[in-house]
């Protein structure tokens, strides 16, 4: 290994364990917020798809909603839908509540802390629609999660889900982590690409009883902040590991040093005369509509 990786060797086993640690502390939530600004077109598309499938009425269980997306879009644009906004993190649910109040939507939404791996507090066959926008990459037990989603969906009801198919900036993250560690990095605790192959999600859906109605690949642009923040966005998938490694040396400074030459051609001028990091090629997400048979 190169000399730059030697001080990190003794942390590699601890880093692997850290990669499985909970990811959502305040700094990471802020950085995810920067990424989430790019996802508004996705949330709008999911909301429109649910409205189309449900004729704009009925109930929606929004799982893994984070700070309220696409629940807020559904409540704002389709007031006849009765939306329940949920996340496994109480902090995220609190943020969603606060945003709903700011937007004057609090009266149109219910809020619950729910882990999709255990929806035992939700009655069987109780929701006309379920949305899982980028949420199926989080649970450790995907099969159980899909089964739970199927159980709470009404016969004839609809699941609308999105998963990542490609996102070039995460490839750069993997390169940087490999150089820091001196070998290919372990899979991050939250792996956006874990469901990039269609069968990775379609097979559990079919096994649970869903019928996949439509599947579409959709482009989405990524702008990831200025020179002071973009490199930090690139740390979010491995934040727990980097924090553990940082006990020995300023690994974040080294991360930034490796980051800058890899993305030098990605910078473009923004409307205020500054610079913003734009992924050269659009990301691609997959939009899935699945039905529970009558």
PDB file of C-alpha atoms in Angstrom:
ATOM      1  CA  UNK A   1       0.000   0.000   0.000  1.00  0.00           C
ATOM      2  CA  UNK A   2       1.028   3.606  -0.469  1.00  0.00           C
ATOM      3  CA  UNK A   3       2.388   5.484   2.478  1.00  0.00           C
ATOM      4  CA  UNK A   4      -0.757   7.653   2.697  1.00  0.00           C
ATOM      5  CA  UNK A   5      -2.861   4.622   3.676  1.00  0.00           C
ATOM      6  CA  UNK A   6      -0.605   3.217   6.412  1.00  0.00           C
ATOM      7  CA  UNK A   7      -1.893   5.360   9.307  1.00  0.00           C
ATOM      8  CA  UNK A   8      -5.404   4.144   8.503  1.00  0.00           C
ATOM      9  CA  UNK A   9      -4.739   0.404   8.482  1.00  0.00           C
ATOM     10  CA  UNK A  10      -5.357  -0.157  12.186  1.00  0.00           C
ATOM     11  CA  UNK A  11      -8.793   1.440  11.816  1.00  0.00           C
ATOM     12  CA  UNK A  12     -10.059  -0.720   8.972  1.00  0.00           C
ATOM     13  CA  UNK A  13     -11.780  -3.375  11.088  1.00  0.00           C
ATOM     14  CA  UNK A  14     -13.357  -0.744  13.312  1.00  0.00           C
ATOM     15  CA  UNK A  15     -14.330   1.221  10.199  1.00  0.00           C
ATOM     16  CA  UNK A  16     -16.140  -1.784   8.788  1.00  0.00           C
ATOM     17  CA  UNK A  17     -18.175  -2.029  11.977  1.00  0.00           C
ATOM     18  CA  UNK A  18     -18.783   1.710  11.932  1.00  0.00           C
ATOM     19  CA  UNK A  19     -20.159   1.462   8.397  1.00  0.00           C
ATOM     20  CA  UNK A  20     -23.149  -0.364   9.893  1.00  0.00           C
ATOM     21  CA  UNK A  21     -23.838   2.301  12.513  1.00  0.00           C
ATOM     22  CA  UNK A  22     -26.844   4.665  12.459  1.00  0.00           C
ATOM     23  CA  UNK A  23     -26.270   7.408   9.922  1.00  0.00           C
ATOM     24  CA  UNK A  24     -28.628  10.259  10.772  1.00  0.00           C
ATOM     25  CA  UNK A  25     -27.037  12.830  13.063  1.00  0.00           C
ATOM     26  CA  UNK A  26     -27.481  16.584  12.632  1.00  0.00           C
ATOM     27  CA  UNK A  27     -24.587  17.190  10.235  1.00  0.00           C
ATOM     28  CA  UNK A  28     -25.612  14.328   7.958  1.00  0.00           C
ATOM     29  CA  UNK A  29     -29.232  15.517   7.934  1.00  0.00           C
ATOM     30  CA  UNK A  30     -28.030  18.949   6.785  1.00  0.00           C
ATOM     31  CA  UNK A  31     -25.928  17.422   3.999  1.00  0.00           C
ATOM     32  CA  UNK A  32     -28.768  15.186   2.878  1.00  0.00           C
ATOM     33  CA  UNK A  33     -30.832  18.356   2.673  1.00  0.00           C
ATOM     34  CA  UNK A  34     -28.480  19.647  -0.018  1.00  0.00           C
ATOM     35  CA  UNK A  35     -28.888  16.424  -1.977  1.00  0.00           C
ATOM     36  CA  UNK A  36     -32.644  16.506  -1.480  1.00  0.00           C
ATOM     37  CA  UNK A  37     -32.953  19.819  -3.308  1.00  0.00           C
ATOM     38  CA  UNK A  38     -32.243  17.834  -6.462  1.00  0.00           C
ATOM     39  CA  UNK A  39     -35.039  15.370  -5.749  1.00  0.00           C
ATOM     40  CA  UNK A  40     -38.013  17.735  -5.979  1.00  0.00           C
ATOM     41  CA  UNK A  41     -38.839  16.618  -9.557  1.00  0.00           C
ATOM     42  CA  UNK A  42     -38.850  13.000  -8.351  1.00  0.00           C
ATOM     43  CA  UNK A  43     -41.200  13.748  -5.463  1.00  0.00           C
ATOM     44  CA  UNK A  44     -43.506  15.679  -7.794  1.00  0.00           C
ATOM     45  CA  UNK A  45     -43.522  12.745 -10.211  1.00  0.00           C
ATOM     46  CA  UNK A  46     -44.306  10.243  -7.435  1.00  0.00           C
ATOM     47  CA  UNK A  47     -47.126  12.436  -6.153  1.00  0.00           C
ATOM     48  CA  UNK A  48     -48.591  12.794  -9.649  1.00  0.00           C
ATOM     49  CA  UNK A  49     -48.362   9.030 -10.198  1.00  0.00           C
ATOM     50  CA  UNK A  50     -50.209   8.297  -6.954  1.00  0.00           C
ATOM     51  CA  UNK A  51     -52.879  10.848  -7.859  1.00  0.00           C
ATOM     52  CA  UNK A  52     -53.284   9.287 -11.294  1.00  0.00           C
ATOM     53  CA  UNK A  53     -53.516   5.752  -9.944  1.00  0.00           C
ATOM     54  CA  UNK A  54     -56.009   6.759  -7.237  1.00  0.00           C
ATOM     55  CA  UNK A  55     -58.018   9.336  -9.228  1.00  0.00           C
ATOM     56  CA  UNK A  56     -56.892  11.894  -6.654  1.00  0.00           C
ATOM     57  CA  UNK A  57     -58.701  10.426  -3.655  1.00  0.00           C
ATOM     58  CA  UNK A  58     -58.248   7.757  -0.998  1.00  0.00           C
ATOM     59  CA  UNK A  59     -55.555   7.100   1.582  1.00  0.00           C
ATOM     60  CA  UNK A  60     -51.770   7.144   1.220  1.00  0.00           C
ATOM     61  CA  UNK A  61     -49.173   5.673   3.559  1.00  0.00           C
ATOM     62  CA  UNK A  62     -45.870   7.392   2.799  1.00  0.00           C
ATOM     63  CA  UNK A  63     -43.008   5.305   4.223  1.00  0.00           C
ATOM     64  CA  UNK A  64     -39.398   6.497   4.718  1.00  0.00           C
ATOM     65  CA  UNK A  65     -40.621  10.032   4.088  1.00  0.00           C
ATOM     66  CA  UNK A  66     -37.609  11.647   5.763  1.00  0.00           C
ATOM     67  CA  UNK A  67     -38.426  15.338   6.314  1.00  0.00           C
ATOM     68  CA  UNK A  68     -41.785  14.911   4.566  1.00  0.00           C
ATOM     69  CA  UNK A  69     -41.335  13.962   0.936  1.00  0.00           C
ATOM     70  CA  UNK A  70     -43.424  13.213  -1.060  1.00  0.00           C
ATOM     71  CA  UNK A  71     -46.054  13.630   1.687  1.00  0.00           C
ATOM     72  CA  UNK A  72     -45.857  17.422   1.487  1.00  0.00           C
ATOM     73  CA  UNK A  73     -46.244  17.397  -2.299  1.00  0.00           C
ATOM     74  CA  UNK A  74     -49.243  15.075  -2.034  1.00  0.00           C
ATOM     75  CA  UNK A  75     -50.936  17.228   0.616  1.00  0.00           C
ATOM     76  CA  UNK A  76     -50.294  20.464  -1.276  1.00  0.00           C
ATOM     77  CA  UNK A  77     -51.382  19.355  -4.731  1.00  0.00           C
ATOM     78  CA  UNK A  78     -53.995  16.689  -4.043  1.00  0.00           C
ATOM     79  CA  UNK A  79     -56.035  17.752  -0.987  1.00  0.00           C
ATOM     80  CA  UNK A  80     -58.577  14.944  -1.462  1.00  0.00           C
ATOM     81  CA  UNK A  81     -55.890  12.390  -0.600  1.00  0.00           C
ATOM     82  CA  UNK A  82     -55.590  11.486   3.088  1.00  0.00           C
ATOM     83  CA  UNK A  83     -51.837  11.191   3.640  1.00  0.00           C
ATOM     84  CA  UNK A  84     -49.984   9.597   6.552  1.00  0.00           C
ATOM     85  CA  UNK A  85     -46.353  10.767   6.646  1.00  0.00           C
ATOM     86  CA  UNK A  86     -43.952   8.348   8.355  1.00  0.00           C
ATOM     87  CA  UNK A  87     -40.305   7.645   8.967  1.00  0.00           C
ATOM     88  CA  UNK A  88     -38.324   5.311  11.229  1.00  0.00           C
ATOM     89  CA  UNK A  89     -36.532   8.332  12.729  1.00  0.00           C
ATOM     90  CA  UNK A  90     -38.491  10.442  15.258  1.00  0.00           C
ATOM     91  CA  UNK A  91     -36.271  13.413  14.379  1.00  0.00           C
ATOM     92  CA  UNK A  92     -37.256  13.142  10.727  1.00  0.00           C
ATOM     93  CA  UNK A  93     -40.940  12.971  11.620  1.00  0.00           C
ATOM     94  CA  UNK A  94     -40.518  16.099  13.770  1.00  0.00           C
ATOM     95  CA  UNK A  95     -38.861  17.889  10.842  1.00  0.00           C
ATOM     96  CA  UNK A  96     -41.713  16.846   8.555  1.00  0.00           C
ATOM     97  CA  UNK A  97     -44.245  18.203  11.071  1.00  0.00           C
ATOM     98  CA  UNK A  98     -42.389  21.515  11.280  1.00  0.00           C
ATOM     99  CA  UNK A  99     -42.224  21.852   7.490  1.00  0.00           C
ATOM    100  CA  UNK A 100     -45.914  21.022   7.175  1.00  0.00           C
ATOM    101  CA  UNK A 101     -46.735  23.759   9.679  1.00  0.00           C
ATOM    102  CA  UNK A 102     -44.545  26.259   7.808  1.00  0.00           C
ATOM    103  CA  UNK A 103     -46.364  25.439   4.569  1.00  0.00           C
ATOM    104  CA  UNK A 104     -49.819  25.522   6.134  1.00  0.00           C
ATOM    105  CA  UNK A 105     -50.357  21.816   5.473  1.00  0.00           C
ATOM    106  CA  UNK A 106     -50.345  20.371   8.997  1.00  0.00           C
ATOM    107  CA  UNK A 107     -54.109  19.839   9.010  1.00  0.00           C
ATOM    108  CA  UNK A 108     -53.927  17.707   5.860  1.00  0.00           C
ATOM    109  CA  UNK A 109     -51.410  15.153   7.162  1.00  0.00           C
ATOM    110  CA  UNK A 110     -51.128  12.545   9.872  1.00  0.00           C
ATOM    111  CA  UNK A 111     -47.664  11.771  11.242  1.00  0.00           C
ATOM    112  CA  UNK A 112     -46.307   8.536  12.675  1.00  0.00           C
ATOM    113  CA  UNK A 113     -42.940   6.995  13.539  1.00  0.00           C
ATOM    114  CA  UNK A 114     -42.929   3.719  11.604  1.00  0.00           C
ATOM    115  CA  UNK A 115     -40.243   1.245  10.579  1.00  0.00           C
ATOM    116  CA  UNK A 116     -41.374  -0.504   7.412  1.00  0.00           C
ATOM    117  CA  UNK A 117     -39.852  -3.750   8.701  1.00  0.00           C
ATOM    118  CA  UNK A 118     -42.546  -3.783  11.410  1.00  0.00           C
ATOM    119  CA  UNK A 119     -45.863  -2.180  10.547  1.00  0.00           C
ATOM    120  CA  UNK A 120     -47.709  -4.156  13.213  1.00  0.00           C
ATOM    121  CA  UNK A 121     -49.410  -0.977  14.443  1.00  0.00           C
ATOM    122  CA  UNK A 122     -51.035  -0.590  10.999  1.00  0.00           C
ATOM    123  CA  UNK A 123     -54.117  -2.637  10.212  1.00  0.00           C
ATOM    124  CA  UNK A 124     -54.081  -5.157   7.377  1.00  0.00           C
ATOM    125  CA  UNK A 125     -55.635  -3.957   4.087  1.00  0.00           C
ATOM    126  CA  UNK A 126     -55.938  -0.394   5.402  1.00  0.00           C
ATOM    127  CA  UNK A 127     -54.350   1.904   2.753  1.00  0.00           C
ATOM    128  CA  UNK A 128     -55.381   2.501  -0.850  1.00  0.00           C
ATOM    129  CA  UNK A 129     -51.852   3.575  -1.779  1.00  0.00           C
ATOM    130  CA  UNK A 130     -48.368   3.192  -0.337  1.00  0.00           C
ATOM    131  CA  UNK A 131     -45.374   5.267  -1.433  1.00  0.00           C
ATOM    132  CA  UNK A 132     -41.750   4.318  -0.775  1.00  0.00           C
ATOM    133  CA  UNK A 133     -39.579   6.981  -2.385  1.00  0.00           C
ATOM    134  CA  UNK A 134     -35.946   5.743  -2.233  1.00  0.00           C
ATOM    135  CA  UNK A 135     -36.841   4.002   1.018  1.00  0.00           C
ATOM    136  CA  UNK A 136     -36.317   0.344   0.183  1.00  0.00           C
ATOM    137  CA  UNK A 137     -32.525   0.798   0.331  1.00  0.00           C
ATOM    138  CA  UNK A 138     -32.663   1.408   4.105  1.00  0.00           C
ATOM    139  CA  UNK A 139     -34.131  -1.702   5.817  1.00  0.00           C
ATOM    140  CA  UNK A 140     -31.841  -4.579   6.706  1.00  0.00           C
ATOM    141  CA  UNK A 141     -34.654  -7.035   5.895  1.00  0.00           C
ATOM    142  CA  UNK A 142     -36.008  -6.043   2.477  1.00  0.00           C
ATOM    143  CA  UNK A 143     -38.174  -9.161   2.166  1.00  0.00           C
ATOM    144  CA  UNK A 144     -39.921  -8.462   5.471  1.00  0.00           C
ATOM    145  CA  UNK A 145     -40.416  -4.817   4.543  1.00  0.00           C
ATOM    146  CA  UNK A 146     -42.041  -5.639   1.216  1.00  0.00           C
ATOM    147  CA  UNK A 147     -44.274  -8.214   2.898  1.00  0.00           C
ATOM    148  CA  UNK A 148     -45.372  -5.618   5.438  1.00  0.00           C
ATOM    149  CA  UNK A 149     -46.097  -3.086   2.697  1.00  0.00           C
ATOM    150  CA  UNK A 150     -48.177  -5.711   0.878  1.00  0.00           C
ATOM    151  CA  UNK A 151     -50.095  -6.568   4.035  1.00  0.00           C
ATOM    152  CA  UNK A 152     -51.203  -3.006   4.786  1.00  0.00           C
ATOM    153  CA  UNK A 153     -52.143  -2.239   1.159  1.00  0.00           C
ATOM    154  CA  UNK A 154     -55.801  -2.755   0.331  1.00  0.00           C
ATOM    155  CA  UNK A 155     -56.715  -5.360  -2.324  1.00  0.00           C
ATOM    156  CA  UNK A 156     -56.646  -3.478  -5.615  1.00  0.00           C
ATOM    157  CA  UNK A 157     -54.367  -0.885  -4.041  1.00  0.00           C
ATOM    158  CA  UNK A 158     -51.163   0.580  -5.409  1.00  0.00           C
ATOM    159  CA  UNK A 159     -47.519   0.747  -4.382  1.00  0.00           C
ATOM    160  CA  UNK A 160     -45.454   3.535  -5.974  1.00  0.00           C
ATOM    161  CA  UNK A 161     -41.721   3.232  -5.336  1.00  0.00           C
ATOM    162  CA  UNK A 162     -38.474   4.691  -6.596  1.00  0.00           C
ATOM    163  CA  UNK A 163     -34.946   3.265  -6.469  1.00  0.00           C
ATOM    164  CA  UNK A 164     -31.635   4.477  -7.819  1.00  0.00           C
ATOM    165  CA  UNK A 165     -30.285   2.991 -11.028  1.00  0.00           C
ATOM    166  CA  UNK A 166     -27.212   5.224 -11.471  1.00  0.00           C
ATOM    167  CA  UNK A 167     -25.637   8.165  -9.667  1.00  0.00           C
ATOM    168  CA  UNK A 168     -22.105   8.970 -10.846  1.00  0.00           C
ATOM    169  CA  UNK A 169     -21.065  10.983  -7.807  1.00  0.00           C
ATOM    170  CA  UNK A 170     -21.307   7.858  -5.641  1.00  0.00           C
ATOM    171  CA  UNK A 171     -18.678   6.204  -7.870  1.00  0.00           C
ATOM    172  CA  UNK A 172     -16.293   9.048  -7.029  1.00  0.00           C
ATOM    173  CA  UNK A 173     -17.044   8.493  -3.343  1.00  0.00           C
ATOM    174  CA  UNK A 174     -16.065   4.844  -3.690  1.00  0.00           C
ATOM    175  CA  UNK A 175     -12.789   5.796  -5.407  1.00  0.00           C
ATOM    176  CA  UNK A 176     -11.899   8.216  -2.620  1.00  0.00           C
ATOM    177  CA  UNK A 177     -12.718   5.714   0.123  1.00  0.00           C
ATOM    178  CA  UNK A 178     -10.607   3.081  -1.625  1.00  0.00           C
ATOM    179  CA  UNK A 179      -7.631   5.435  -1.681  1.00  0.00           C
ATOM    180  CA  UNK A 180      -8.094   6.345   1.975  1.00  0.00           C
ATOM    181  CA  UNK A 181      -8.298   2.712   3.069  1.00  0.00           C
ATOM    182  CA  UNK A 182      -5.757   1.280   0.638  1.00  0.00           C
ATOM    183  CA  UNK A 183      -8.229  -1.346  -0.623  1.00  0.00           C
ATOM    184  CA  UNK A 184     -11.806  -1.454  -1.997  1.00  0.00           C
ATOM    185  CA  UNK A 185     -14.096  -0.028   0.666  1.00  0.00           C
ATOM    186  CA  UNK A 186     -16.838  -2.057   2.351  1.00  0.00           C
ATOM    187  CA  UNK A 187     -20.357  -1.491   1.172  1.00  0.00           C
ATOM    188  CA  UNK A 188     -21.730   1.567   2.998  1.00  0.00           C
ATOM    189  CA  UNK A 189     -24.438   1.080   5.598  1.00  0.00           C
ATOM    190  CA  UNK A 190     -26.825   2.906   3.285  1.00  0.00           C
ATOM    191  CA  UNK A 191     -26.117   1.809  -0.274  1.00  0.00           C
ATOM    192  CA  UNK A 192     -28.095   3.794  -2.862  1.00  0.00           C
ATOM    193  CA  UNK A 193     -27.145   1.329  -5.605  1.00  0.00           C
ATOM    194  CA  UNK A 194     -28.298  -1.798  -3.758  1.00  0.00           C
ATOM    195  CA  UNK A 195     -31.477  -2.029  -5.876  1.00  0.00           C
ATOM    196  CA  UNK A 196     -30.118  -0.849  -9.214  1.00  0.00           C
ATOM    197  CA  UNK A 197     -30.913  -4.172 -10.900  1.00  0.00           C
ATOM    198  CA  UNK A 198     -34.636  -4.556 -11.562  1.00  0.00           C
ATOM    199  CA  UNK A 199     -34.889  -8.015 -10.046  1.00  0.00           C
ATOM    200  CA  UNK A 200     -33.381  -6.854  -6.760  1.00  0.00           C
ATOM    201  CA  UNK A 201     -36.760  -5.268  -5.953  1.00  0.00           C
ATOM    202  CA  UNK A 202     -39.110  -6.921  -8.444  1.00  0.00           C
ATOM    203  CA  UNK A 203     -38.425 -10.413  -7.104  1.00  0.00           C
ATOM    204  CA  UNK A 204     -39.403  -9.533  -3.488  1.00  0.00           C
ATOM    205  CA  UNK A 205     -42.430  -7.649  -4.804  1.00  0.00           C
ATOM    206  CA  UNK A 206     -43.651 -10.691  -6.736  1.00  0.00           C
ATOM    207  CA  UNK A 207     -42.915 -13.041  -3.849  1.00  0.00           C
ATOM    208  CA  UNK A 208     -45.029 -10.856  -1.541  1.00  0.00           C
ATOM    209  CA  UNK A 209     -47.903 -10.947  -4.031  1.00  0.00           C
ATOM    210  CA  UNK A 210     -47.583  -7.642  -5.897  1.00  0.00           C
ATOM    211  CA  UNK A 211     -47.937  -7.416  -9.665  1.00  0.00           C
ATOM    212  CA  UNK A 212     -45.531  -4.912 -11.260  1.00  0.00           C
ATOM    213  CA  UNK A 213     -47.685  -2.747 -13.517  1.00  0.00           C
ATOM    214  CA  UNK A 214     -45.131  -0.291 -14.911  1.00  0.00           C
ATOM    215  CA  UNK A 215     -41.406   0.427 -14.600  1.00  0.00           C
ATOM    216  CA  UNK A 216     -39.741   3.515 -16.014  1.00  0.00           C
ATOM    217  CA  UNK A 217     -36.195   4.919 -15.934  1.00  0.00           C
ATOM    218  CA  UNK A 218     -36.179   8.683 -15.296  1.00  0.00           C
ATOM    219  CA  UNK A 219     -33.254  11.138 -15.551  1.00  0.00           C
ATOM    220  CA  UNK A 220     -32.526  13.583 -12.744  1.00  0.00           C
ATOM    221  CA  UNK A 221     -29.835  16.294 -12.541  1.00  0.00           C
ATOM    222  CA  UNK A 222     -27.540  16.689  -9.543  1.00  0.00           C
ATOM    223  CA  UNK A 223     -26.147  19.972  -8.246  1.00  0.00           C
ATOM    224  CA  UNK A 224     -24.296  19.326  -5.013  1.00  0.00           C
ATOM    225  CA  UNK A 225     -23.203  22.616  -3.521  1.00  0.00           C
ATOM    226  CA  UNK A 226     -20.290  25.046  -3.658  1.00  0.00           C
ATOM    227  CA  UNK A 227     -16.611  24.363  -2.978  1.00  0.00           C
ATOM    228  CA  UNK A 228     -17.111  24.575   0.786  1.00  0.00           C
ATOM    229  CA  UNK A 229     -20.011  22.130   0.941  1.00  0.00           C
ATOM    230  CA  UNK A 230     -19.874  19.775  -2.064  1.00  0.00           C
ATOM    231  CA  UNK A 231     -16.953  17.724  -0.742  1.00  0.00           C
ATOM    232  CA  UNK A 232     -18.877  17.256   2.531  1.00  0.00           C
ATOM    233  CA  UNK A 233     -21.895  15.943   0.610  1.00  0.00           C
ATOM    234  CA  UNK A 234     -19.612  13.251  -0.784  1.00  0.00           C
ATOM    235  CA  UNK A 235     -18.880  12.056   2.777  1.00  0.00           C
ATOM    236  CA  UNK A 236     -22.458  11.273   3.805  1.00  0.00           C
ATOM    237  CA  UNK A 237     -22.602   7.640   2.673  1.00  0.00           C
ATOM    238  CA  UNK A 238     -19.569   6.763   4.812  1.00  0.00           C
ATOM    239  CA  UNK A 239     -19.891   9.323   7.581  1.00  0.00           C
ATOM    240  CA  UNK A 240     -19.758   6.875  10.488  1.00  0.00           C
ATOM    241  CA  UNK A 241     -16.666   5.177   9.065  1.00  0.00           C
ATOM    242  CA  UNK A 242     -14.942   8.511   8.441  1.00  0.00           C
ATOM    243  CA  UNK A 243     -15.725   9.706  11.968  1.00  0.00           C
ATOM    244  CA  UNK A 244     -14.112   6.550  13.339  1.00  0.00           C
ATOM    245  CA  UNK A 245     -11.022   6.970  11.154  1.00  0.00           C
ATOM    246  CA  UNK A 246     -10.822  10.649  12.081  1.00  0.00           C
ATOM    247  CA  UNK A 247      -9.757   9.730  15.626  1.00  0.00           C
ATOM    248  CA  UNK A 248      -6.254   9.123  14.260  1.00  0.00           C
ATOM    249  CA  UNK A 249      -5.757  12.013  11.854  1.00  0.00           C
ATOM    250  CA  UNK A 250      -7.699  14.639   9.969  1.00  0.00           C
ATOM    251  CA  UNK A 251      -9.186  12.183   7.520  1.00  0.00           C
ATOM    252  CA  UNK A 252     -11.693  14.779   6.324  1.00  0.00           C
ATOM    253  CA  UNK A 253      -8.862  17.030   5.127  1.00  0.00           C
ATOM    254  CA  UNK A 254      -7.414  14.055   3.242  1.00  0.00           C
ATOM    255  CA  UNK A 255     -10.858  13.262   1.804  1.00  0.00           C
ATOM    256  CA  UNK A 256     -11.155  16.816   0.495  1.00  0.00           C
ATOM    257  CA  UNK A 257      -7.642  16.679  -0.945  1.00  0.00           C
ATOM    258  CA  UNK A 258      -8.559  13.534  -2.904  1.00  0.00           C
ATOM    259  CA  UNK A 259     -11.976  14.899  -3.875  1.00  0.00           C
ATOM    260  CA  UNK A 260     -10.944  18.146  -5.534  1.00  0.00           C
ATOM    261  CA  UNK A 261      -8.955  16.866  -8.555  1.00  0.00           C
ATOM    262  CA  UNK A 262     -11.527  14.149  -9.270  1.00  0.00           C
ATOM    263  CA  UNK A 263     -14.333  16.662  -9.816  1.00  0.00           C
ATOM    264  CA  UNK A 264     -12.455  19.676 -11.148  1.00  0.00           C
ATOM    265  CA  UNK A 265     -14.295  19.486 -14.496  1.00  0.00           C
ATOM    266  CA  UNK A 266     -17.698  19.323 -12.786  1.00  0.00           C
ATOM    267  CA  UNK A 267     -17.850  22.957 -11.667  1.00  0.00           C
ATOM    268  CA  UNK A 268     -20.167  25.415 -13.396  1.00  0.00           C
ATOM    269  CA  UNK A 269     -21.241  28.988 -12.741  1.00  0.00           C
ATOM    270  CA  UNK A 270     -24.463  29.519 -10.870  1.00  0.00           C
ATOM    271  CA  UNK A 271     -26.876  32.406 -11.282  1.00  0.00           C
ATOM    272  CA  UNK A 272     -25.132  34.504  -8.633  1.00  0.00           C
ATOM    273  CA  UNK A 273     -21.685  34.303 -10.220  1.00  0.00           C
ATOM    274  CA  UNK A 274     -20.452  31.611  -7.862  1.00  0.00           C
ATOM    275  CA  UNK A 275     -19.688  27.968  -8.581  1.00  0.00           C
ATOM    276  CA  UNK A 276     -21.795  24.863  -8.094  1.00  0.00           C
ATOM    277  CA  UNK A 277     -20.807  21.234  -8.533  1.00  0.00           C
ATOM    278  CA  UNK A 278     -22.952  19.585 -11.215  1.00  0.00           C
ATOM    279  CA  UNK A 279     -22.718  15.888 -12.004  1.00  0.00           C
ATOM    280  CA  UNK A 280     -21.829  15.784 -15.747  1.00  0.00           C
ATOM    281  CA  UNK A 281     -24.389  13.104 -16.627  1.00  0.00           C
ATOM    282  CA  UNK A 282     -27.863  12.936 -15.108  1.00  0.00           C
ATOM    283  CA  UNK A 283     -28.571  10.380 -12.452  1.00  0.00           C
ATOM    284  CA  UNK A 284     -31.220   7.785 -13.221  1.00  0.00           C
ATOM    285  CA  UNK A 285     -33.930   6.563 -10.905  1.00  0.00           C
ATOM    286  CA  UNK A 286     -36.508   3.871 -11.549  1.00  0.00           C
ATOM    287  CA  UNK A 287     -40.199   4.552 -10.952  1.00  0.00           C
ATOM    288  CA  UNK A 288     -42.182   1.397 -10.165  1.00  0.00           C
ATOM    289  CA  UNK A 289     -45.955   1.045  -9.937  1.00  0.00           C
ATOM    290  CA  UNK A 290     -47.139  -2.259  -8.451  1.00  0.00           C
ATOM    291  CA  UNK A 291     -50.659  -3.459  -7.712  1.00  0.00           C
ATOM    292  CA  UNK A 292     -52.060  -5.717  -5.019  1.00  0.00           C
ATOM    293  CA  UNK A 293     -54.567  -8.032  -6.718  1.00  0.00           C
ATOM    294  CA  UNK A 294     -58.215  -7.841  -5.710  1.00  0.00           C
TER     295      UNK A 294
END
